[in-house]
Amino acid sequence: MSKSEPRYLTIYNQLKAQITSGTLTANEQLPTELQLAKTYNVSRITSKRALTELESQGLIYRKQGSGSFVQPTNQPTTSKQLLLVLPFPTDAGLGDYASGVSSAASEHHYQAVTMDSASFFNLSAKEIHENYAGVIYLPQDLYQEAECIYQLKLAQVPVVILDKTLPELELPVVTADNFSGGQIATEHLLQLGHQQILFYAQRNNTVLPSSVYERYFGYLTALNQQHVTPVAALADLPTLNQFSTNDWLTYLADHQITAIVVENDLTAIKLMNTLRKVDPKIWQRLSIVGFDNIQAASLTYPSLTTVAQDFKGMGAKAVSLLLKTPAQPTTVRLPVQLIQRDSTQPFQPISKEK
């Protein structure tokens, strides 16, 4: 073994030589990661990387639960990678799309590669077309990024959008059923006796994502069905940056707000932390619901009631749509689920002192 050659590359080169020479034949099973690790006296991470490199080159394919197999020579050996683009790949608040994409890609004998948005937009459409079978894209601001995405469509790069919709792009979209999410979150609070329910979204002087509008319309529908008037229009909402904590407390008191439906968990947790600094007992009279069911939602105090999205399912469905490359655009909305925790409590009227 060459001292200058990475150990995974040694495994890769030797297996590649056996495949190209015909020593390993079409559809023949390769040694497992564990077997390779023992044979070459390396870690499983190293042996796994070697197999991943072989898969990315179209030399092998994988079957979940079965192992790795030699790719038949009459099968395409290029563009065996699917690209998942995330604005901030290490941000847990985005949800675990990657697991669903990776698992589904592997079942179809593809390798999933994750890239941040900045790196992605440094690539030309030609580079993307030559190196990837398609792109699964989670936008940060779809309105700002729409032109670049449309250029990929013009270059005939298969693209599936996650989470947000923009009909003008005429591309497949996989998202959660955000409308139902806003509706069930609000219905939950109404069932607990709350009437003065605020919908809160952090606007920051930008156009809100389509997913937030859909949640807001679900909120409005739930209130309308119970003949309850919304506290404030979405455009009139304050922001965390505009209001001091005391301003927030005043706003809640002036509008007699006892519950808030928040656009997502990260914003909900930020708001909870802001209010707690001034009034540690505010959760005895204020209920709050978030969206996404990120890990931090169960760890904050009080633990956050939230609407859970099936991020892994969305990732897997995106792979399915990408590889089918439908002629007509379609929007798939996956069901959501309310996760009740300690941040929502039955409405308690404020007793007047005698």
Short mmCIF file of C-alpha atoms in Angstrom, two decimals:
data_model
loop_
_atom_site.label_atom_id
_atom_site.label_comp_id
_atom_site.label_asym_id
_atom_site.label_seq_id
_atom_site.Cartn_x
_atom_site.Cartn_y
_atom_site.Cartn_z
CA MET A 1 0.00 0.00 0.00
CA SER A 2 1.48 3.36 -1.07
CA LYS A 3 2.20 5.67 1.84
CA SER A 4 1.05 8.67 -0.20
CA GLU A 5 -2.17 7.11 -1.45
CA PRO A 6 -5.32 7.50 0.70
CA ARG A 7 -6.39 4.12 2.03
CA TYR A 8 -9.90 4.33 0.61
CA LEU A 9 -8.36 4.96 -2.81
CA THR A 10 -6.33 1.75 -2.58
CA ILE A 11 -9.52 -0.24 -2.00
CA TYR A 12 -11.29 1.68 -4.77
CA ASN A 13 -8.53 1.06 -7.31
CA GLN A 14 -8.23 -2.64 -6.57
CA LEU A 15 -11.97 -3.23 -6.77
CA LYS A 16 -12.20 -1.14 -9.92
CA ALA A 17 -9.44 -3.23 -11.52
CA GLN A 18 -11.32 -6.42 -10.66
CA ILE A 19 -14.52 -5.02 -12.17
CA THR A 20 -12.98 -3.67 -15.38
CA SER A 21 -10.94 -6.85 -15.91
CA GLY A 22 -13.99 -9.05 -15.49
CA THR A 23 -12.72 -10.74 -12.35
CA LEU A 24 -15.87 -9.42 -10.71
CA THR A 25 -18.75 -9.99 -13.12
CA ALA A 26 -22.05 -8.17 -13.73
CA ASN A 27 -24.43 -8.29 -10.75
CA GLU A 28 -21.85 -10.13 -8.64
CA GLN A 29 -21.91 -9.11 -4.99
CA LEU A 30 -18.91 -7.27 -3.56
CA PRO A 31 -17.53 -7.75 -0.04
CA THR A 32 -19.40 -5.77 2.60
CA GLU A 33 -18.04 -2.64 4.29
CA LEU A 34 -17.14 -4.73 7.33
CA GLN A 35 -15.39 -7.41 5.25
CA LEU A 36 -13.38 -4.79 3.36
CA ALA A 37 -12.47 -3.05 6.60
CA LYS A 38 -11.06 -6.31 8.00
CA THR A 39 -9.27 -7.24 4.76
CA TYR A 40 -7.54 -3.88 4.42
CA ASN A 41 -7.25 -3.16 8.16
CA VAL A 42 -9.13 0.12 7.90
CA SER A 43 -12.22 1.64 9.49
CA ARG A 44 -15.70 1.03 8.09
CA ILE A 45 -15.85 4.72 7.22
CA THR A 46 -12.86 4.22 4.93
CA SER A 47 -14.27 1.10 3.25
CA LYS A 48 -17.65 2.78 2.88
CA ARG A 49 -16.02 5.72 1.11
CA ALA A 50 -14.38 3.36 -1.36
CA LEU A 51 -17.74 1.79 -2.19
CA THR A 52 -19.35 5.22 -2.44
CA GLU A 53 -16.72 6.27 -4.99
CA LEU A 54 -17.35 3.13 -7.03
CA GLU A 55 -21.08 3.81 -6.95
CA SER A 56 -20.62 7.45 -7.99
CA GLN A 57 -18.67 6.23 -11.03
CA GLY A 58 -21.46 3.87 -12.02
CA LEU A 59 -19.31 0.78 -11.44
CA ILE A 60 -21.52 -0.70 -8.73
CA TYR A 61 -25.06 -0.36 -7.44
CA ARG A 62 -26.47 -0.95 -3.98
CA LYS A 63 -29.55 -2.72 -2.69
CA GLN A 64 -30.68 -1.64 0.74
CA GLY A 65 -30.22 -4.50 3.17
CA SER A 66 -28.48 -6.69 0.57
CA GLY A 67 -25.15 -5.07 -0.26
CA SER A 68 -23.19 -3.79 -3.26
CA PHE A 69 -23.21 -5.36 -6.73
CA VAL A 70 -21.29 -4.91 -9.98
CA GLN A 71 -23.14 -2.69 -12.43
CA PRO A 72 -23.79 -4.47 -15.75
CA THR A 73 -21.79 -2.90 -18.56
CA ASN A 74 -24.88 -2.30 -20.67
CA GLN A 75 -26.21 0.04 -17.98
CA PRO A 76 -25.37 3.76 -18.07
CA THR A 77 -22.21 4.52 -16.11
CA THR A 78 -22.50 8.32 -16.06
CA SER A 79 -24.64 10.73 -14.08
CA LYS A 80 -25.27 8.26 -11.26
CA GLN A 81 -25.36 11.06 -8.73
CA LEU A 82 -28.38 13.01 -7.50
CA LEU A 83 -27.65 16.45 -6.12
CA LEU A 84 -29.47 17.70 -3.01
CA VAL A 85 -29.04 21.45 -2.59
CA LEU A 86 -29.68 22.94 0.86
CA PRO A 87 -29.15 26.61 1.84
CA PHE A 88 -27.37 25.58 5.05
CA PRO A 89 -26.65 21.81 5.03
CA THR A 90 -25.61 21.69 8.70
CA ASP A 91 -28.69 23.57 9.96
CA ALA A 92 -30.81 21.10 11.92
CA GLY A 93 -33.73 23.50 11.64
CA LEU A 94 -34.12 22.66 7.97
CA GLY A 95 -35.29 19.12 8.67
CA ASP A 96 -33.76 15.79 7.72
CA TYR A 97 -34.49 15.72 3.99
CA ALA A 98 -31.05 14.20 3.34
CA SER A 99 -31.84 10.82 4.92
CA GLY A 100 -34.88 10.33 2.74
CA VAL A 101 -33.02 11.42 -0.39
CA SER A 102 -30.02 9.20 0.35
CA SER A 103 -32.09 6.10 1.10
CA ALA A 104 -34.33 6.46 -1.95
CA ALA A 105 -31.37 7.26 -4.22
CA SER A 106 -29.58 4.12 -3.06
CA GLU A 107 -32.63 1.98 -3.86
CA HIS A 108 -32.46 3.27 -7.42
CA HIS A 109 -28.68 2.67 -7.58
CA TYR A 110 -27.79 6.34 -7.36
CA GLN A 111 -25.58 8.22 -4.93
CA ALA A 112 -26.97 11.32 -3.20
CA VAL A 113 -24.59 14.27 -2.92
CA THR A 114 -25.40 17.27 -0.69
CA MET A 115 -24.21 20.77 -1.56
CA ASP A 116 -24.84 24.25 -0.13
CA SER A 117 -26.62 26.85 -2.27
CA ALA A 118 -23.58 29.13 -2.66
CA SER A 119 -21.44 26.33 -4.09
CA PHE A 120 -24.30 25.17 -6.29
CA PHE A 121 -24.75 28.55 -7.95
CA ASN A 122 -21.05 28.64 -8.76
CA LEU A 123 -21.59 25.67 -11.09
CA SER A 124 -22.63 26.13 -14.69
CA ALA A 125 -25.73 24.44 -16.06
CA LYS A 126 -23.40 22.38 -18.27
CA GLU A 127 -21.38 21.14 -15.26
CA ILE A 128 -24.58 20.20 -13.44
CA HIS A 129 -26.00 18.43 -16.48
CA GLU A 130 -22.79 16.44 -17.04
CA ASN A 131 -22.24 15.38 -13.44
CA TYR A 132 -25.71 14.85 -11.98
CA ALA A 133 -28.80 12.96 -13.07
CA GLY A 134 -30.93 15.65 -11.47
CA VAL A 135 -31.25 18.23 -8.71
CA ILE A 136 -33.45 18.29 -5.61
CA TYR A 137 -33.53 21.89 -4.46
CA LEU A 138 -34.58 23.38 -1.12
CA PRO A 139 -34.74 27.16 -1.62
CA GLN A 140 -34.10 29.77 1.00
CA ASP A 141 -35.95 32.45 -0.98
CA LEU A 142 -37.52 30.92 -4.06
CA TYR A 143 -38.51 34.30 -5.47
CA GLN A 144 -34.88 35.44 -5.48
CA GLU A 145 -33.55 32.13 -6.77
CA ALA A 146 -36.24 31.40 -9.36
CA GLU A 147 -34.28 32.73 -12.35
CA CYS A 148 -31.32 30.44 -11.70
CA ILE A 149 -33.61 27.46 -11.24
CA TYR A 150 -35.43 28.30 -14.47
CA GLN A 151 -32.10 28.37 -16.31
CA LEU A 152 -31.58 24.75 -15.23
CA LYS A 153 -34.97 23.88 -16.64
CA LEU A 154 -34.01 25.49 -19.95
CA ALA A 155 -30.81 23.43 -19.90
CA GLN A 156 -33.01 20.32 -19.48
CA VAL A 157 -31.63 19.48 -16.04
CA PRO A 158 -34.31 17.54 -14.09
CA VAL A 159 -35.22 19.58 -10.98
CA VAL A 160 -37.60 18.95 -8.09
CA ILE A 161 -38.32 21.73 -5.58
CA LEU A 162 -38.76 21.03 -1.87
CA ASP A 163 -41.05 22.84 0.57
CA LYS A 164 -42.02 25.92 -1.47
CA THR A 165 -44.16 26.44 -4.56
CA LEU A 166 -43.90 28.89 -7.44
CA PRO A 167 -46.34 27.80 -10.19
CA GLU A 168 -44.62 29.94 -12.82
CA LEU A 169 -41.59 27.62 -12.74
CA GLU A 170 -43.74 24.67 -13.82
CA LEU A 171 -41.54 22.21 -11.94
CA PRO A 172 -42.40 19.25 -9.69
CA VAL A 173 -42.71 20.21 -6.02
CA VAL A 174 -42.77 18.09 -2.87
CA THR A 175 -44.00 19.83 0.23
CA ALA A 176 -45.93 19.26 3.42
CA ASP A 177 -49.65 19.89 3.57
CA ASN A 178 -49.06 23.31 5.10
CA PHE A 179 -52.66 24.43 4.80
CA SER A 180 -53.82 21.48 6.90
CA GLY A 181 -50.96 22.16 9.30
CA GLY A 182 -52.15 25.69 9.98
CA GLN A 183 -55.68 24.44 10.31
CA ILE A 184 -54.99 21.63 12.80
CA ALA A 185 -52.70 23.86 14.89
CA THR A 186 -55.46 26.45 15.20
CA GLU A 187 -58.19 23.87 15.78
CA HIS A 188 -56.09 22.44 18.61
CA LEU A 189 -55.99 25.84 20.33
CA LEU A 190 -59.70 26.44 19.73
CA GLN A 191 -60.49 23.07 21.33
CA LEU A 192 -58.50 24.19 24.37
CA GLY A 193 -60.83 27.18 24.68
CA HIS A 194 -58.64 29.90 23.18
CA GLN A 195 -60.33 32.60 21.11
CA GLN A 196 -57.75 35.37 20.81
CA ILE A 197 -55.24 33.46 18.67
CA LEU A 198 -52.44 35.26 16.84
CA PHE A 199 -50.65 33.93 13.77
CA TYR A 200 -47.04 35.08 13.89
CA ALA A 201 -44.43 35.06 11.09
CA GLN A 202 -41.07 36.82 11.06
CA ARG A 203 -41.29 39.00 7.97
CA ASN A 204 -37.99 40.92 7.94
CA ASN A 205 -39.27 43.08 5.09
CA THR A 206 -39.21 40.19 2.59
CA VAL A 207 -41.89 38.25 0.77
CA LEU A 208 -43.00 35.36 2.93
CA PRO A 209 -42.50 31.81 1.59
CA SER A 210 -45.52 30.13 0.03
CA SER A 211 -45.45 27.56 2.85
CA VAL A 212 -46.10 30.30 5.44
CA TYR A 213 -48.99 31.76 3.47
CA GLU A 214 -50.51 28.29 3.20
CA ARG A 215 -50.24 27.83 6.99
CA TYR A 216 -51.77 31.26 7.51
CA PHE A 217 -54.74 30.45 5.26
CA GLY A 218 -55.24 27.22 7.19
CA TYR A 219 -55.29 29.31 10.38
CA LEU A 220 -57.87 31.68 8.89
CA THR A 221 -60.06 28.78 7.76
CA ALA A 222 -60.09 27.19 11.21
CA LEU A 223 -61.07 30.51 12.82
CA ASN A 224 -63.76 31.15 10.22
CA GLN A 225 -65.34 27.74 10.78
CA GLN A 226 -65.77 28.65 14.46
CA HIS A 227 -66.81 32.26 13.69
CA VAL A 228 -63.73 33.62 15.44
CA THR A 229 -62.13 36.87 14.28
CA PRO A 230 -58.35 36.92 13.59
CA VAL A 231 -56.35 39.07 15.98
CA ALA A 232 -54.37 40.82 13.22
CA ALA A 233 -53.75 40.67 9.50
CA LEU A 234 -50.49 39.03 8.46
CA ALA A 235 -49.15 42.31 7.03
CA ASP A 236 -49.78 44.15 10.30
CA LEU A 237 -47.82 41.81 12.56
CA PRO A 238 -44.95 43.15 14.66
CA THR A 239 -41.51 41.57 14.38
CA LEU A 240 -39.07 40.49 17.04
CA ASN A 241 -36.66 43.13 15.77
CA GLN A 242 -39.20 45.95 15.96
CA PHE A 243 -40.51 45.13 19.42
CA SER A 244 -38.66 45.06 22.71
CA THR A 245 -39.72 42.31 25.09
CA ASN A 246 -41.87 44.73 27.08
CA ASP A 247 -43.49 45.89 23.84
CA TRP A 248 -44.39 42.29 23.12
CA LEU A 249 -45.97 41.85 26.54
CA THR A 250 -47.94 45.05 26.02
CA TYR A 251 -49.08 43.93 22.57
CA LEU A 252 -50.26 40.57 23.93
CA ALA A 253 -52.10 42.23 26.80
CA ASP A 254 -53.73 44.95 24.68
CA HIS A 255 -55.07 42.37 22.24
CA GLN A 256 -55.91 39.87 25.02
CA ILE A 257 -53.94 37.21 23.14
CA THR A 258 -53.84 33.84 24.89
CA ALA A 259 -52.38 31.69 22.10
CA ILE A 260 -50.01 32.04 19.14
CA VAL A 261 -49.56 29.90 16.02
CA VAL A 262 -45.98 30.52 14.84
CA GLU A 263 -44.64 29.97 11.29
CA ASN A 264 -41.92 27.50 12.38
CA ASP A 265 -40.21 26.02 15.43
CA LEU A 266 -37.08 28.18 15.25
CA THR A 267 -39.10 31.40 15.34
CA ALA A 268 -41.35 29.98 18.06
CA ILE A 269 -38.40 29.06 20.27
CA LYS A 270 -36.82 32.49 19.73
CA LEU A 271 -40.07 34.17 20.73
CA MET A 272 -40.45 31.90 23.77
CA ASN A 273 -36.93 32.72 24.94
CA THR A 274 -37.54 36.44 24.46
CA LEU A 275 -40.73 36.45 26.52
CA ARG A 276 -39.36 34.16 29.23
CA LYS A 277 -36.58 36.63 30.09
CA VAL A 278 -39.13 39.16 31.34
CA ASP A 279 -41.95 36.92 32.51
CA PRO A 280 -40.94 33.35 33.49
CA LYS A 281 -44.58 32.50 34.29
CA ILE A 282 -46.04 33.64 30.98
CA TRP A 283 -46.65 30.02 29.90
CA GLN A 284 -49.32 29.74 32.55
CA ARG A 285 -51.48 32.07 30.44
CA LEU A 286 -50.03 31.85 26.92
CA SER A 287 -50.04 28.82 24.61
CA ILE A 288 -47.86 28.52 21.52
CA VAL A 289 -47.64 26.11 18.55
CA GLY A 290 -44.76 25.82 16.09
CA PHE A 291 -44.12 23.96 12.83
CA ASP A 292 -41.53 21.37 11.75
CA ASN A 293 -40.92 19.29 14.93
CA ILE A 294 -37.17 19.90 14.93
CA GLN A 295 -35.17 18.25 17.71
CA ALA A 296 -34.94 21.46 19.76
CA ALA A 297 -38.75 21.60 19.98
CA SER A 298 -38.81 18.78 22.52
CA LEU A 299 -35.86 20.20 24.48
CA THR A 300 -36.96 23.80 25.00
CA TYR A 301 -38.92 24.94 28.07
CA PRO A 302 -41.75 24.40 27.99
CA SER A 303 -41.51 21.68 25.37
CA LEU A 304 -43.05 22.98 22.17
CA THR A 305 -46.30 21.74 20.69
CA THR A 306 -45.68 21.60 16.96
CA VAL A 307 -46.88 20.34 13.59
CA ALA A 308 -44.54 17.61 12.38
CA GLN A 309 -43.56 17.35 8.74
CA ASP A 310 -42.34 14.12 7.17
CA PHE A 311 -38.97 15.44 5.97
CA LYS A 312 -37.58 12.00 5.15
CA GLY A 313 -40.73 11.13 3.23
CA MET A 314 -40.48 14.36 1.26
CA GLY A 315 -36.86 13.61 0.38
CA ALA A 316 -37.76 10.10 -0.80
CA LYS A 317 -40.74 11.34 -2.83
CA ALA A 318 -38.54 13.99 -4.46
CA VAL A 319 -36.19 11.25 -5.69
CA SER A 320 -39.13 9.33 -7.12
CA LEU A 321 -40.40 12.37 -9.01
CA LEU A 322 -36.93 13.28 -10.19
CA LEU A 323 -36.24 9.89 -11.73
CA LYS A 324 -39.66 9.63 -13.32
CA THR A 325 -39.16 13.08 -14.90
CA PRO A 326 -42.89 13.67 -15.45
CA ALA A 327 -43.85 15.66 -18.52
CA GLN A 328 -46.31 17.75 -16.52
CA PRO A 329 -45.41 19.58 -13.30
CA THR A 330 -47.04 18.23 -10.17
CA THR A 331 -47.23 19.24 -6.52
CA VAL A 332 -47.19 16.46 -3.93
CA ARG A 333 -48.31 17.42 -0.43
CA LEU A 334 -47.47 14.96 2.34
CA PRO A 335 -49.67 14.73 5.46
CA VAL A 336 -48.64 16.47 8.69
CA GLN A 337 -49.26 15.56 12.32
CA LEU A 338 -49.84 17.62 15.47
CA ILE A 339 -47.39 16.78 18.27
CA GLN A 340 -48.86 18.05 21.55
CA ARG A 341 -46.44 19.06 24.28
CA ASP A 342 -46.37 21.39 27.29
CA SER A 343 -46.48 24.74 25.46
CA THR A 344 -50.24 24.46 24.90
CA GLN A 345 -52.62 24.44 27.85
CA PRO A 346 -56.38 24.93 28.25
CA PHE A 347 -57.48 28.56 28.29
CA GLN A 348 -57.48 30.01 31.81
CA PRO A 349 -59.53 33.20 32.29
CA ILE A 350 -57.64 35.85 34.23
CA SER A 351 -59.40 36.14 37.56
CA LYS A 352 -60.11 39.68 38.74
CA GLU A 353 -58.96 40.54 42.21
CA LYS A 354 -61.67 41.53 44.62
#
